[in-house]
């Protein structure tokens, strides 16, 4: 039941609603945004960062929790692994069964390579299925890849690797067509035209969607295609270390059965890391919108094998994580809610930020509203602001919520909240890893030959902040490219001598740097047991 404070605040929001719908808050200037970010965005909280003492990014600042993982001990003693005892032998080994891994597998298979997916949970358990609001592609009249590039480059603070972003926006329309042909049920007008809306930071309506379960629908389709093609998938099996050949090229992985802990060797001619993000690291204590397995594994595997990270110090806090009630704390309240007309308002019912500012800016504005201005609503376990969802039905007409965002309606109605009539409480939630392994336009890591990284584990495509809908498109564009290239390269790789010497070398570096730790990595799963 709502407290007196809640009820007073709710009344204020209701009373201000009509006026707020017509109220157009100006967009912030570049300077205003920078000031806001440096004062309130978690990426700028210096006490939460450490400096790496070893490895390819030695000397760089990264989140303390990630630093611990990257400088942790291996799960294996390399000398105890018999690399001649090969359990799986394949051309292309794909680590991770989310959207990027599945897209890569389909293209590798299409190109004729023997392909194997290993995944520590089940195929489809991934952040892909957690993405709700949409997928971007400039394929409508009046839009262009150039406009898409400009929006994403600015939104990412001009830090994206231009060649990667350029590939993303140029290949996006074909990727949508590919998904459509595979059977993704995009929202369409009766004449078949795709319905598109704005997302934060977009200058054109280029967000395609399948209601508000876009990622789930895309994953459903990709998963079916993988299974229809009989591409082998080994579930509940994690990769815990990469294997290299004597030339330092990726050549397989040490796998671990998640239940029995049995260790196995997979030999491959090329390896694609598609392990996703890191929300379950709960950086700075934030809740997360991520799936259960998002624990930065791919960063650890790649880093130990010598692959450099790019922008590992920047994370995305989605502005609208559910803040109430507690059982859905941190769950995603899709940005599409704001695309459809809902505004963010404070405890007094005042609009304090343009609803479609980029995510980092909107998140920082919410944190400021709660931390500094005393304008948050106390939930009993934190502070939050309102997202005034009933505005959607006023702007779009009765039935809009049920038609366009049924998953949101269902999530809150299970908690006794009808978002058509009541606003919801939100606060930033850890949503996306902006940085990751440094790659080229083929999706291959810049430092380790024949090692590819696709999806959230890769860095540089979006710069230091990502726009909504650009990760669902990146998993398809770069997943497909990596699958094709990995398959081509696999044709030219002769079987070589396998080694884990990089793991032993990393352990020596830990010692030399005087790092004493009992952390073992990759983490694989979060630990929520009470200590
Ligand atoms: O790209 C995303 O992160 C996404 C679609 C999320 C959302 O708000 O729905």
Short mmCIF file of C-alpha atoms and ligand atoms in Angstrom, two decimals:
data_model
loop_
_atom_site.label_atom_id
_atom_site.label_comp_id
_atom_site.label_asym_id
_atom_site.label_seq_id
_atom_site.Cartn_x
_atom_site.Cartn_y
_atom_site.Cartn_z
CA UNK A 1 0.00 0.00 0.00
CA UNK A 2 1.20 3.49 -0.82
CA UNK A 3 2.44 5.69 2.06
CA UNK A 4 1.04 9.17 2.71
CA UNK A 5 4.12 10.64 0.94
CA UNK A 6 3.42 8.45 -2.10
CA UNK A 7 -0.22 9.44 -2.21
CA UNK A 8 0.48 13.18 -1.91
CA UNK A 9 3.06 12.93 -4.65
CA UNK A 10 0.71 10.88 -6.86
CA UNK A 11 -1.93 13.59 -6.48
CA UNK A 12 0.60 16.24 -7.54
CA UNK A 13 1.50 14.20 -10.64
CA UNK A 14 -2.16 13.71 -11.56
CA UNK A 15 -2.93 17.42 -11.09
CA UNK A 16 0.00 18.47 -13.28
CA UNK A 17 -0.59 15.87 -16.03
CA UNK A 18 -2.61 17.89 -18.56
CA UNK A 19 -0.25 20.87 -18.33
CA UNK A 20 2.83 18.62 -18.52
CA UNK A 21 1.67 16.99 -21.75
CA UNK A 22 1.75 20.34 -23.51
CA UNK A 23 4.96 21.46 -21.82
CA UNK A 24 8.05 21.19 -24.06
CA UNK A 25 11.24 21.31 -22.01
CA UNK A 26 14.22 22.55 -24.04
CA UNK A 27 16.99 20.09 -24.91
CA UNK A 28 20.17 20.63 -22.91
CA UNK A 29 23.22 22.24 -24.48
CA UNK A 30 26.48 20.27 -24.81
CA UNK A 31 27.95 22.19 -21.85
CA UNK A 32 24.95 21.60 -19.64
CA UNK A 33 25.07 17.89 -20.44
CA UNK A 34 28.78 17.64 -19.67
CA UNK A 35 28.36 19.43 -16.33
CA UNK A 36 25.46 17.19 -15.38
CA UNK A 37 27.31 14.01 -16.34
CA UNK A 38 30.52 14.84 -14.52
CA UNK A 39 28.63 15.70 -11.35
CA UNK A 40 26.10 12.85 -11.25
CA UNK A 41 26.78 10.02 -13.69
CA UNK A 42 28.25 6.92 -11.96
CA UNK A 43 31.01 6.71 -14.62
CA UNK A 44 32.52 9.84 -13.08
CA UNK A 45 32.59 8.64 -9.46
CA UNK A 46 36.35 8.27 -9.09
CA UNK A 47 36.22 6.33 -5.81
CA UNK A 48 34.52 3.46 -7.69
CA UNK A 49 37.43 2.95 -10.12
CA UNK A 50 40.80 1.19 -9.87
CA UNK A 51 43.84 1.15 -12.12
CA UNK A 52 44.83 -2.09 -13.86
CA UNK A 53 48.30 -3.27 -12.83
CA UNK A 54 48.77 -5.95 -15.49
CA UNK A 55 47.62 -6.97 -18.93
CA UNK A 56 47.10 -5.13 -22.22
CA UNK A 57 45.33 -2.19 -20.56
CA UNK A 58 47.83 -1.79 -17.72
CA UNK A 59 47.64 1.73 -16.27
CA UNK A 60 44.03 2.36 -17.30
CA UNK A 61 41.12 3.06 -14.94
CA UNK A 62 38.22 0.62 -14.85
CA UNK A 63 35.42 -0.17 -12.38
CA UNK A 64 36.79 -1.75 -9.18
CA UNK A 65 34.60 -4.86 -9.56
CA UNK A 66 35.85 -5.49 -13.09
CA UNK A 67 39.45 -4.86 -12.08
CA UNK A 68 39.12 -7.61 -9.45
CA UNK A 69 37.83 -10.03 -12.09
CA UNK A 70 40.45 -9.18 -14.70
CA UNK A 71 43.19 -9.56 -12.10
CA UNK A 72 41.77 -12.76 -10.64
CA UNK A 73 43.21 -16.27 -10.79
CA UNK A 74 42.35 -18.72 -13.51
CA UNK A 75 39.88 -21.50 -12.75
CA UNK A 76 42.39 -24.00 -14.15
CA UNK A 77 45.94 -25.11 -13.53
CA UNK A 78 47.17 -25.14 -17.14
CA UNK A 79 49.62 -27.99 -16.54
CA UNK A 80 46.74 -30.24 -15.45
CA UNK A 81 44.81 -29.87 -18.71
CA UNK A 82 45.54 -32.51 -21.33
CA UNK A 83 45.21 -30.57 -24.58
CA UNK A 84 45.44 -33.78 -26.62
CA UNK A 85 42.23 -35.05 -25.06
CA UNK A 86 39.89 -33.22 -27.43
CA UNK A 87 36.20 -33.50 -26.69
CA UNK A 88 34.95 -31.14 -29.42
CA UNK A 89 36.70 -30.41 -32.71
CA UNK A 90 35.18 -27.74 -34.95
CA UNK A 91 35.93 -25.02 -37.47
CA UNK A 92 34.17 -22.15 -35.68
CA UNK A 93 33.63 -22.23 -31.92
CA UNK A 94 31.06 -19.75 -30.67
CA UNK A 95 31.04 -18.99 -26.96
CA UNK A 96 27.63 -17.66 -25.99
CA UNK A 97 24.10 -18.45 -27.13
CA UNK A 98 22.49 -15.00 -27.29
CA UNK A 99 21.56 -13.00 -30.37
CA UNK A 100 25.11 -12.23 -31.50
CA UNK A 101 26.26 -15.83 -31.10
CA UNK A 102 23.21 -17.17 -32.91
CA UNK A 103 23.57 -14.69 -35.81
CA UNK A 104 27.25 -15.63 -36.11
CA UNK A 105 26.43 -19.34 -36.05
CA UNK A 106 23.81 -19.03 -38.80
CA UNK A 107 26.23 -17.24 -41.14
CA UNK A 108 29.17 -19.52 -40.31
CA UNK A 109 26.94 -22.52 -41.06
CA UNK A 110 25.67 -20.87 -44.23
CA UNK A 111 29.28 -20.42 -45.36
CA UNK A 112 29.89 -24.13 -44.88
CA UNK A 113 31.88 -24.18 -41.65
CA UNK A 114 31.48 -26.80 -38.93
CA UNK A 115 30.07 -24.65 -36.19
CA UNK A 116 29.57 -25.27 -32.48
CA UNK A 117 27.83 -23.07 -29.92
CA UNK A 118 28.65 -23.52 -26.25
CA UNK A 119 26.60 -21.60 -23.71
CA UNK A 120 26.74 -21.63 -19.94
CA UNK A 121 22.93 -21.52 -19.61
CA UNK A 122 20.59 -22.35 -22.50
CA UNK A 123 20.56 -20.97 -26.01
CA UNK A 124 18.62 -17.71 -25.84
CA UNK A 125 19.36 -16.94 -22.17
CA UNK A 126 20.90 -13.56 -22.86
CA UNK A 127 20.53 -9.80 -22.79
CA UNK A 128 19.04 -10.04 -26.29
CA UNK A 129 15.77 -11.29 -24.83
CA UNK A 130 15.84 -8.51 -22.24
CA UNK A 131 15.86 -5.73 -24.89
CA UNK A 132 12.33 -4.49 -25.22
CA UNK A 133 11.72 -1.28 -27.10
CA UNK A 134 13.26 -1.64 -30.51
CA UNK A 135 15.99 -1.98 -33.06
CA UNK A 136 17.33 0.91 -35.15
CA UNK A 137 17.86 1.02 -38.91
CA UNK A 138 17.64 3.95 -41.30
CA UNK A 139 15.39 2.32 -43.89
CA UNK A 140 12.47 4.73 -44.05
CA UNK A 141 11.95 7.62 -46.48
CA UNK A 142 13.61 10.80 -45.18
CA UNK A 143 16.18 8.87 -43.17
CA UNK A 144 19.68 7.76 -44.09
CA UNK A 145 22.67 5.90 -42.64
CA UNK A 146 24.39 9.31 -42.46
CA UNK A 147 21.67 10.66 -40.15
CA UNK A 148 21.86 7.44 -38.11
CA UNK A 149 25.66 7.85 -37.86
CA UNK A 150 25.41 11.48 -36.73
CA UNK A 151 22.87 10.64 -34.00
CA UNK A 152 24.84 7.66 -32.67
CA UNK A 153 28.23 9.41 -32.91
CA UNK A 154 26.97 12.42 -30.93
CA UNK A 155 25.11 10.21 -28.44
CA UNK A 156 28.33 8.26 -27.85
CA UNK A 157 30.28 11.48 -27.15
CA UNK A 158 32.18 11.30 -30.47
CA UNK A 159 34.19 8.34 -29.17
CA UNK A 160 32.92 5.52 -31.40
CA UNK A 161 35.44 3.99 -33.79
CA UNK A 162 34.20 5.59 -36.98
CA UNK A 163 34.71 2.55 -39.17
CA UNK A 164 32.71 0.33 -36.80
CA UNK A 165 29.84 2.77 -36.44
CA UNK A 166 29.85 3.37 -40.17
CA UNK A 167 29.54 -0.38 -40.79
CA UNK A 168 26.74 -0.59 -38.24
CA UNK A 169 24.56 2.10 -39.81
CA UNK A 170 25.28 1.08 -43.44
CA UNK A 171 24.52 -2.62 -42.87
CA UNK A 172 21.51 -1.99 -40.60
CA UNK A 173 18.77 -1.87 -43.28
CA UNK A 174 19.93 -5.21 -44.76
CA UNK A 175 20.02 -6.70 -41.26
CA UNK A 176 16.37 -5.73 -40.69
CA UNK A 177 15.44 -7.29 -44.02
CA UNK A 178 17.32 -10.46 -43.06
CA UNK A 179 15.45 -10.67 -39.75
CA UNK A 180 12.15 -9.95 -41.46
CA UNK A 181 12.78 -12.73 -43.97
CA UNK A 182 13.72 -15.14 -41.21
CA UNK A 183 10.33 -14.48 -39.65
CA UNK A 184 10.63 -11.76 -37.01
CA UNK A 185 7.13 -10.36 -36.46
CA UNK A 186 7.86 -6.63 -36.64
CA UNK A 187 5.07 -4.12 -35.95
CA UNK A 188 3.58 -3.14 -39.30
CA UNK A 189 0.76 -1.05 -40.73
CA UNK A 190 -1.98 -3.04 -42.51
CA UNK A 191 -0.20 -2.37 -45.83
CA UNK A 192 3.00 -3.98 -44.51
CA UNK A 193 4.95 -0.77 -43.84
CA UNK A 194 7.10 -1.04 -40.73
CA UNK A 195 5.96 1.12 -37.82
CA UNK A 196 8.85 3.19 -36.44
CA UNK A 197 9.18 5.59 -33.50
CA UNK A 198 11.82 7.86 -31.98
CA UNK A 199 14.28 6.73 -29.33
CA UNK A 200 16.43 8.91 -27.07
CA UNK A 201 18.87 10.95 -29.17
CA UNK A 202 17.41 10.03 -32.57
CA UNK A 203 16.61 12.70 -35.14
CA UNK A 204 14.35 10.39 -37.16
CA UNK A 205 11.76 7.75 -36.33
CA UNK A 206 13.91 4.68 -37.04
CA UNK A 207 13.07 2.38 -34.11
CA UNK A 208 11.48 -0.81 -35.43
CA UNK A 209 9.84 -3.02 -32.85
CA UNK A 210 7.86 -6.11 -32.04
CA UNK A 211 5.61 -4.52 -29.40
CA UNK A 212 7.86 -4.25 -26.34
CA UNK A 213 9.39 -7.69 -26.59
CA UNK A 214 11.55 -6.92 -29.61
CA UNK A 215 14.65 -8.74 -28.34
CA UNK A 216 12.66 -11.81 -27.31
CA UNK A 217 11.05 -11.98 -30.75
CA UNK A 218 14.42 -11.62 -32.49
CA UNK A 219 15.97 -14.29 -30.27
CA UNK A 220 13.01 -16.62 -30.84
CA UNK A 221 13.58 -16.37 -34.56
CA UNK A 222 17.36 -16.76 -34.45
CA UNK A 223 17.12 -19.69 -32.05
CA UNK A 224 14.67 -21.48 -34.34
CA UNK A 225 16.98 -20.92 -37.29
CA UNK A 226 19.96 -22.34 -35.36
CA UNK A 227 17.94 -25.38 -34.33
CA UNK A 228 16.43 -25.87 -37.81
CA UNK A 229 19.91 -25.90 -39.27
CA UNK A 230 20.98 -28.55 -36.74
CA UNK A 231 23.87 -26.41 -35.57
CA UNK A 232 25.14 -28.22 -32.47
CA UNK A 233 24.55 -26.36 -29.20
CA UNK A 234 26.11 -27.47 -25.93
CA UNK A 235 24.02 -26.01 -23.11
CA UNK A 236 25.11 -25.49 -19.49
CA UNK A 237 28.74 -25.45 -20.54
CA UNK A 238 30.94 -22.41 -19.95
CA UNK A 239 34.23 -21.46 -21.53
CA UNK A 240 36.64 -20.78 -18.69
CA UNK A 241 39.85 -20.17 -20.62
CA UNK A 242 40.79 -19.64 -24.27
CA UNK A 243 43.30 -21.94 -25.92
CA UNK A 244 45.86 -20.45 -28.32
CA UNK A 245 48.20 -22.05 -30.87
CA UNK A 246 51.98 -21.62 -30.90
CA UNK A 247 51.58 -18.52 -33.10
CA UNK A 248 49.35 -16.89 -30.47
CA UNK A 249 46.17 -17.32 -32.52
CA UNK A 250 42.88 -18.37 -30.96
CA UNK A 251 42.48 -22.14 -31.31
CA UNK A 252 39.79 -23.29 -28.90
CA UNK A 253 38.69 -23.12 -25.29
CA UNK A 254 38.71 -25.05 -22.05
CA UNK A 255 35.07 -25.77 -21.23
CA UNK A 256 33.42 -26.58 -17.94
CA UNK A 257 30.15 -28.44 -17.46
CA UNK A 258 28.22 -26.13 -15.13
CA UNK A 259 26.67 -29.00 -13.19
CA UNK A 260 29.37 -31.64 -12.92
CA UNK A 261 32.35 -29.22 -13.22
CA UNK A 262 33.94 -31.63 -15.70
CA UNK A 263 36.60 -29.87 -17.79
CA UNK A 264 36.75 -30.46 -21.55
CA UNK A 265 38.87 -29.26 -24.45
CA UNK A 266 37.29 -27.75 -27.56
CA UNK A 267 39.63 -27.29 -30.51
CA UNK A 268 38.66 -24.79 -33.20
CA UNK A 269 40.16 -22.97 -36.13
CA UNK A 270 38.52 -19.69 -35.14
CA UNK A 271 36.76 -18.61 -31.97
CA UNK A 272 33.95 -16.09 -31.55
CA UNK A 273 33.32 -14.68 -28.09
CA UNK A 274 29.65 -13.68 -27.78
CA UNK A 275 29.26 -13.79 -24.03
CA UNK A 276 27.30 -10.54 -23.63
CA UNK A 277 27.44 -7.99 -20.85
CA UNK A 278 28.09 -7.54 -17.18
CA UNK A 279 25.02 -6.22 -15.36
CA UNK A 280 25.22 -9.03 -12.81
CA UNK A 281 28.49 -7.51 -11.62
CA UNK A 282 26.20 -4.90 -9.98
CA UNK A 283 28.76 -2.14 -10.38
CA UNK A 284 28.48 0.43 -7.59
CA UNK A 285 25.68 -1.63 -6.04
CA UNK A 286 23.19 -0.87 -8.83
CA UNK A 287 20.38 -3.30 -9.60
CA UNK A 288 20.31 -4.52 -13.19
CA UNK A 289 18.02 -5.16 -16.12
CA UNK A 290 20.38 -7.91 -17.34
CA UNK A 291 19.85 -11.66 -17.51
CA UNK A 292 21.29 -13.95 -14.88
CA UNK A 293 24.47 -14.86 -16.74
CA UNK A 294 25.76 -11.35 -17.50
CA UNK A 295 29.02 -11.49 -15.57
CA UNK A 296 31.73 -10.10 -17.91
CA UNK A 297 33.15 -13.56 -18.72
CA UNK A 298 34.24 -12.71 -22.25
CA UNK A 299 36.27 -9.73 -21.08
CA UNK A 300 38.21 -11.99 -18.70
CA UNK A 301 38.81 -14.70 -21.33
CA UNK A 302 39.95 -12.20 -23.93
CA UNK A 303 42.09 -10.14 -21.56
CA UNK A 304 44.06 -13.15 -20.32
CA UNK A 305 44.72 -14.15 -23.91
CA UNK A 306 46.13 -10.68 -24.68
CA UNK A 307 43.16 -8.83 -26.20
CA UNK A 308 42.91 -5.14 -25.38
CA UNK A 309 39.77 -3.55 -23.98
CA UNK A 310 38.30 -0.32 -25.24
CA UNK A 311 36.24 2.00 -22.99
CA UNK A 312 35.86 -0.60 -20.24
CA UNK A 313 35.37 2.34 -17.86
CA UNK A 314 31.99 3.27 -19.29
CA UNK A 315 28.70 1.62 -18.42
CA UNK A 316 25.15 2.38 -19.31
CA UNK A 317 22.65 2.98 -16.53
CA UNK A 318 19.24 2.82 -18.18
CA UNK A 319 17.34 5.81 -16.78
CA UNK A 320 14.12 3.93 -16.20
CA UNK A 321 14.64 0.81 -14.17
CA UNK A 322 11.60 -0.19 -12.11
CA UNK A 323 12.08 1.20 -8.60
CA UNK A 324 8.84 -0.04 -7.06
CA UNK A 325 7.68 -2.53 -5.95
CA UNK A 326 10.71 -4.37 -4.73
CA UNK A 327 10.10 -7.65 -6.58
CA UNK A 328 10.75 -5.93 -9.91
CA UNK A 329 13.56 -3.65 -8.71
CA UNK A 330 15.95 -2.89 -11.58
CA UNK A 331 13.77 -4.49 -14.27
CA UNK A 332 13.67 -2.59 -17.52
CA UNK A 333 10.92 -0.06 -18.13
CA UNK A 334 11.52 0.32 -21.83
CA UNK A 335 12.51 3.65 -23.33
CA UNK A 336 9.60 3.09 -25.70
CA UNK A 337 7.35 4.22 -22.84
CA UNK A 338 8.89 7.67 -23.32
CA UNK A 339 8.87 7.32 -27.13
CA UNK A 340 5.09 6.91 -26.85
CA UNK A 341 4.67 10.09 -24.79
CA UNK A 342 5.28 9.42 -21.08
CA UNK A 343 7.38 12.06 -19.30
CA UNK A 344 9.67 11.90 -16.29
CA UNK A 345 8.39 14.04 -13.41
CA UNK A 346 9.58 14.62 -9.85
CA UNK A 347 7.75 14.28 -6.55
CA UNK A 348 5.98 17.59 -7.12
CA UNK A 349 4.84 16.59 -10.59
CA UNK A 350 7.34 18.83 -12.42
CA UNK A 351 8.99 17.76 -15.66
CA UNK A 352 12.76 18.01 -15.07
CA UNK A 353 14.31 16.55 -18.23
CA UNK A 354 13.31 16.18 -21.87
CA UNK A 355 11.96 12.59 -22.13
CA UNK A 356 14.22 11.70 -25.04
CA UNK A 357 17.60 13.01 -23.92
CA UNK A 358 20.26 10.31 -24.33
CA UNK A 359 20.36 7.66 -21.61
CA UNK A 360 23.45 8.84 -19.75
CA UNK A 361 22.05 12.37 -19.52
CA UNK A 362 18.58 11.23 -18.44
CA UNK A 363 20.06 8.88 -15.83
CA UNK A 364 22.27 11.63 -14.40
CA UNK A 365 19.28 13.99 -14.26
CA UNK A 366 17.26 11.45 -12.24
CA UNK A 367 20.15 10.88 -9.84
CA UNK A 368 20.49 14.68 -9.38
CA UNK A 369 16.76 15.08 -8.81
CA UNK A 370 16.88 12.49 -6.03
CA UNK A 371 20.32 13.12 -4.51
CA UNK A 372 20.63 16.87 -4.59
CA UNK A 373 17.34 18.51 -5.16
CA UNK A 374 15.29 16.50 -2.68
CA UNK A 375 12.76 15.90 -5.44
CA UNK A 376 12.72 12.10 -5.36
CA UNK A 377 10.03 9.91 -3.85
CA UNK A 378 11.19 7.56 -1.11
CA UNK A 379 10.32 3.92 -1.80
CA UNK A 380 11.49 2.74 1.61
CA UNK A 381 14.63 1.23 0.09
CA UNK A 382 15.74 4.05 -2.18
CA UNK A 383 14.66 7.14 -4.06
CA UNK A 384 12.85 7.35 -7.37
CA UNK A 385 11.03 9.65 -9.76
CA UNK A 386 7.77 9.15 -11.62
CA UNK A 387 7.35 8.07 -15.20
CA UNK A 388 3.89 9.32 -16.04
CA UNK A 389 2.56 6.43 -18.13
CA UNK A 390 -1.12 7.53 -18.27
CA UNK A 391 0.09 10.34 -20.59
CA UNK A 392 0.52 7.66 -23.28
CA UNK A 393 -3.21 6.96 -23.47
CA UNK A 394 -4.02 10.69 -23.50
CA UNK A 395 -1.56 11.34 -26.35
CA UNK A 396 -2.06 8.12 -28.34
CA UNK A 397 -5.64 7.22 -27.49
CA UNK A 398 -7.25 4.51 -25.39
CA UNK A 399 -5.71 1.09 -25.91
CA UNK A 400 -2.26 2.37 -26.95
CA UNK A 401 -0.55 0.82 -23.94
CA UNK A 402 -2.12 -2.58 -24.40
CA UNK A 403 -1.31 -2.55 -28.10
CA UNK A 404 2.22 -1.12 -28.09
CA UNK A 405 3.71 -2.04 -24.72
CA UNK A 406 1.82 -5.11 -23.47
CA UNK A 407 4.84 -6.50 -21.61
CA UNK A 408 5.02 -3.34 -19.47
CA UNK A 409 1.30 -3.51 -18.78
CA UNK A 410 1.68 -7.13 -17.71
CA UNK A 411 4.79 -6.65 -15.57
CA UNK A 412 3.19 -3.90 -13.48
CA UNK A 413 -0.30 -5.39 -13.39
CA UNK A 414 1.20 -8.51 -11.76
CA UNK A 415 2.23 -6.12 -8.97
CA UNK A 416 -1.23 -4.55 -8.76
CA UNK A 417 -0.33 -1.40 -10.72
CA UNK A 418 -2.35 -0.42 -13.80
CA UNK A 419 0.03 1.78 -15.79
CA UNK A 420 -2.85 3.07 -17.92
CA UNK A 421 -4.13 4.88 -14.83
CA UNK A 422 -1.14 5.28 -12.51
CA UNK A 423 2.41 6.47 -13.13
CA UNK A 424 5.31 4.21 -12.12
CA UNK A 425 8.42 4.85 -10.03
CA UNK A 426 11.77 4.54 -11.77
CA UNK A 427 15.48 4.93 -11.06
CA UNK A 428 18.57 4.12 -13.16
CA UNK A 429 19.45 0.44 -13.50
CA UNK A 430 22.67 -1.11 -14.78
CA UNK A 431 21.82 -1.97 -18.37
CA UNK A 432 24.75 -2.15 -20.79
CA UNK A 433 28.51 -2.35 -21.05
CA UNK A 434 29.45 0.41 -23.50
CA UNK A 435 33.04 -0.79 -23.81
CA UNK A 436 34.55 -4.21 -24.42
CA UNK A 437 37.12 -6.06 -26.49
CA UNK A 438 38.65 -3.91 -29.21
CA UNK A 439 37.61 -5.19 -32.66
CA UNK A 440 37.97 -4.37 -36.35
CA UNK A 441 35.17 -4.20 -38.92
CA UNK A 442 35.20 -8.00 -39.34
CA UNK A 443 34.54 -8.36 -35.62
CA UNK A 444 38.02 -9.79 -35.08
CA UNK A 445 39.90 -8.59 -32.00
CA UNK A 446 42.70 -6.21 -32.87
CA UNK A 447 45.29 -8.11 -30.82
CA UNK A 448 44.56 -11.83 -31.10
CA UNK A 449 44.31 -13.35 -34.54
CA UNK A 450 41.31 -15.61 -35.22
CA UNK A 451 39.62 -14.40 -32.04
CA UNK A 452 36.37 -12.55 -32.72
CA UNK A 453 34.17 -10.64 -30.29
CA UNK A 454 30.58 -9.75 -31.10
CA UNK A 455 27.65 -8.19 -29.29
CA UNK A 456 27.94 -6.54 -25.90
CA UNK A 457 31.38 -8.02 -25.21
CA UNK A 458 32.83 -5.89 -28.03
CA UNK A 459 33.75 -2.23 -27.53
CA UNK A 460 34.08 0.81 -29.74
CA UNK A 461 30.95 0.59 -31.90
CA UNK A 462 28.94 3.02 -29.78
CA UNK A 463 31.63 5.08 -28.11
CA UNK A 464 31.02 6.08 -24.51
CA UNK A 465 27.22 5.81 -24.53
CA UNK A 466 24.85 3.80 -26.69
CA UNK A 467 21.50 4.87 -28.12
CA UNK A 468 18.44 2.70 -27.67
CA UNK A 469 18.01 0.01 -30.31
CA UNK A 470 21.61 0.16 -31.48
CA UNK A 471 22.64 -2.98 -29.63
CA UNK A 472 19.98 -5.21 -31.17
CA UNK A 473 21.19 -4.01 -34.55
CA UNK A 474 24.86 -4.40 -33.61
CA UNK A 475 24.45 -8.05 -32.57
CA UNK A 476 22.97 -8.83 -35.97
CA UNK A 477 25.35 -6.74 -38.11
CA UNK A 478 28.56 -7.79 -36.35
CA UNK A 479 27.33 -11.30 -35.49
CA UNK A 480 26.68 -12.00 -39.17
CA UNK A 481 29.96 -10.47 -40.31
CA UNK A 482 32.02 -12.33 -37.74
CA UNK A 483 30.30 -15.62 -38.61
CA UNK A 484 31.14 -15.18 -42.30
CA UNK A 485 34.74 -14.02 -41.72
CA UNK A 486 35.48 -16.63 -39.06
CA UNK A 487 34.26 -19.30 -41.44
CA UNK A 488 36.42 -17.96 -44.31
CA UNK A 489 39.51 -17.78 -42.10
CA UNK A 490 38.85 -21.27 -40.73
CA UNK A 491 39.30 -22.64 -44.26
CA UNK A 492 42.89 -21.38 -44.29
CA UNK A 493 43.99 -22.49 -40.80
CA UNK A 494 46.04 -25.67 -40.56
CA UNK A 495 45.79 -27.68 -37.32
CA UNK A 496 48.41 -26.41 -34.90
CA UNK A 497 49.91 -27.23 -31.53
CA UNK A 498 47.61 -26.04 -28.72
CA UNK A 499 48.83 -24.15 -25.69
CA UNK A 500 47.69 -22.55 -22.43
CA UNK A 501 51.03 -20.83 -21.83
CA UNK A 502 49.29 -17.42 -21.77
CA UNK A 503 47.38 -18.52 -18.66
CA UNK A 504 50.57 -19.48 -16.86
CA UNK A 505 52.17 -16.21 -18.00
CA UNK A 506 49.24 -14.20 -16.63
CA UNK A 507 49.60 -15.93 -13.24
CA UNK A 508 53.28 -14.98 -13.21
CA UNK A 509 52.39 -11.37 -13.98
CA UNK A 510 49.92 -11.35 -11.08
CA UNK A 511 52.71 -12.50 -8.79
CA UNK A 512 55.22 -10.05 -10.15
CA UNK A 513 52.80 -7.16 -9.63
CA UNK A 514 52.32 -8.29 -6.01
CA UNK A 515 48.59 -8.83 -6.47
CA UNK A 516 47.30 -11.01 -3.66
CA UNK A 517 43.73 -12.05 -4.29
CA UNK A 518 41.42 -14.97 -3.74
CA UNK A 519 39.22 -13.94 -6.66
CA UNK A 520 38.83 -16.64 -9.30
CA UNK A 521 37.50 -15.64 -12.69
CA UNK A 522 35.53 -15.65 -14.94
CA UNK A 523 32.72 -15.28 -12.44
CA UNK A 524 30.16 -17.25 -14.54
CA UNK A 525 27.18 -16.65 -12.26
CA UNK A 526 26.31 -14.07 -9.61
CA UNK A 527 26.22 -15.21 -6.00
CA UNK A 528 23.13 -13.99 -4.17
CA UNK A 529 23.48 -16.26 -1.16
CA UNK A 530 23.50 -14.44 2.17
CA UNK A 531 27.02 -14.44 3.54
O1 LIG B 1 18.57 -0.95 -26.84
C1 LIG B 1 18.10 -1.11 -25.72
O2 LIG B 1 18.81 -1.12 -24.72
C2 LIG B 1 16.64 -1.21 -25.56
C3 LIG B 1 15.85 -1.51 -26.76
C4 LIG B 1 16.11 -0.99 -24.36
C5 LIG B 1 14.76 -0.46 -24.09
O3 LIG B 1 14.65 0.58 -23.43
O4 LIG B 1 13.77 -1.04 -24.50
#
